[in-house]
mmCIF file of C-alpha atoms in Angstrom:
data_model
loop_
_atom_site.group_PDB
_atom_site.id
_atom_site.type_symbol
_atom_site.label_atom_id
_atom_site.label_comp_id
_atom_site.label_asym_id
_atom_site.label_seq_id
_atom_site.Cartn_x
_atom_site.Cartn_y
_atom_site.Cartn_z
ATOM 1 C CA MET T 1 59.240 -101.812 -104.773
ATOM 2 C CA THR T 2 57.920 -103.438 -101.832
ATOM 3 C CA VAL T 3 55.672 -106.822 -102.994
ATOM 4 C CA VAL T 4 53.245 -108.155 -100.585
ATOM 5 C CA SER T 5 50.643 -111.389 -100.641
ATOM 6 C CA CYS T 6 47.281 -110.505 -100.877
ATOM 7 C CA PRO T 7 45.655 -111.542 -97.721
ATOM 8 C CA THR T 8 42.949 -113.385 -99.587
ATOM 9 C CA CYS T 9 44.057 -115.198 -102.056
ATOM 10 C CA ALA T 10 48.208 -115.126 -101.351
ATOM 11 C CA LYS T 11 48.569 -113.567 -105.089
ATOM 12 C CA LYS T 12 51.936 -111.145 -104.906
ATOM 13 C CA VAL T 13 50.798 -107.498 -105.195
ATOM 14 C CA GLU T 14 52.703 -104.327 -105.800
ATOM 15 C CA TRP T 15 52.655 -101.421 -103.035
ATOM 16 C CA THR T 16 52.195 -98.746 -104.906
ATOM 17 C CA GLU T 17 49.870 -96.108 -105.162
ATOM 18 C CA ALA T 18 48.307 -97.270 -108.571
ATOM 19 C CA ASN T 19 46.776 -100.359 -107.006
ATOM 20 C CA LYS T 20 44.035 -98.568 -105.221
ATOM 21 C CA PHE T 21 42.884 -102.301 -103.556
ATOM 22 C CA ARG T 22 46.119 -102.370 -101.621
ATOM 23 C CA PRO T 23 47.106 -104.462 -99.741
ATOM 24 C CA PHE T 24 44.462 -106.522 -101.781
ATOM 25 C CA CYS T 25 45.171 -107.530 -105.379
ATOM 26 C CA SER T 26 41.407 -106.606 -106.529
ATOM 27 C CA GLU T 27 38.168 -105.328 -105.203
ATOM 28 C CA ARG T 28 36.789 -109.314 -105.033
ATOM 29 C CA CYS T 29 39.485 -109.751 -102.221
ATOM 30 C CA LYS T 30 38.845 -106.543 -100.764
ATOM 31 C CA GLN T 31 35.007 -107.557 -100.689
ATOM 32 C CA ILE T 32 35.799 -111.416 -99.744
ATOM 33 C CA ASP T 33 37.562 -109.729 -96.577
ATOM 34 C CA LEU T 34 34.967 -107.241 -95.830
ATOM 35 C CA GLY T 35 32.559 -109.751 -95.459
ATOM 36 C CA ALA T 36 34.187 -111.761 -93.274
ATOM 37 C CA TRP T 37 34.910 -108.855 -90.809
ATOM 38 C CA ALA T 38 30.969 -108.413 -91.187
ATOM 39 C CA GLU T 39 30.297 -112.077 -90.421
ATOM 40 C CA GLU T 40 32.480 -111.824 -87.324
ATOM 41 C CA LYS T 41 34.940 -114.566 -88.791
ATOM 42 C CA TYR T 42 37.596 -112.363 -87.509
ATOM 43 C CA THR T 43 37.922 -111.636 -83.511
ATOM 44 C CA ILE T 44 40.510 -109.561 -81.178
ATOM 45 C CA PRO T 45 41.085 -111.637 -78.325
ATOM 46 C CA GLY T 46 40.806 -109.534 -75.221
ATOM 47 C CA ALA T 47 39.654 -109.864 -71.977
ATOM 48 C CA ALA T 48 35.450 -109.622 -71.194
ATOM 49 C CA PRO T 49 34.893 -106.546 -69.897
ATOM 50 C CA SER T 50 34.183 -105.935 -65.906
ATOM 51 C CA ASP T 51 30.419 -105.087 -65.136
ATOM 52 C CA PRO T 52 31.458 -102.220 -62.168
ATOM 53 C CA LEU T 53 28.213 -103.378 -60.352
ATOM 54 C CA LEU T 54 28.997 -106.869 -59.711
ATOM 55 C CA ASP T 55 32.640 -105.737 -57.988
ATOM 56 C CA ASP T 56 33.213 -106.081 -54.486
ATOM 57 C CA GLU T 57 34.270 -102.272 -53.827
ATOM 58 C CA ASN T 58 30.556 -100.991 -55.311
ATOM 59 C CA LEU T 59 28.587 -103.692 -52.950
ATOM 60 C CA PRO T 60 26.657 -101.998 -50.390
ATOM 61 C CA GLN T 61 28.530 -102.299 -46.797
#
C-alpha cells in the first residue's frame, strides 16, 4: 500500500480507493488547497505570451 503526505498539512495518508479525498487527508485540507488556487497563491511559471500585432513581421512595410 502506498502512503503519501497530504499536500496541505503533511499528515500521512494511505493512497487507496477508500480515501475519497486523496491525496488530501480530509475534505477540509482539500478545500484549503482549492481556496489557495482560487486566490491565485499558486502559479505555473512561463513566458508571457507575445502580442502578434507587435511582431516585426506583422508591421506594414
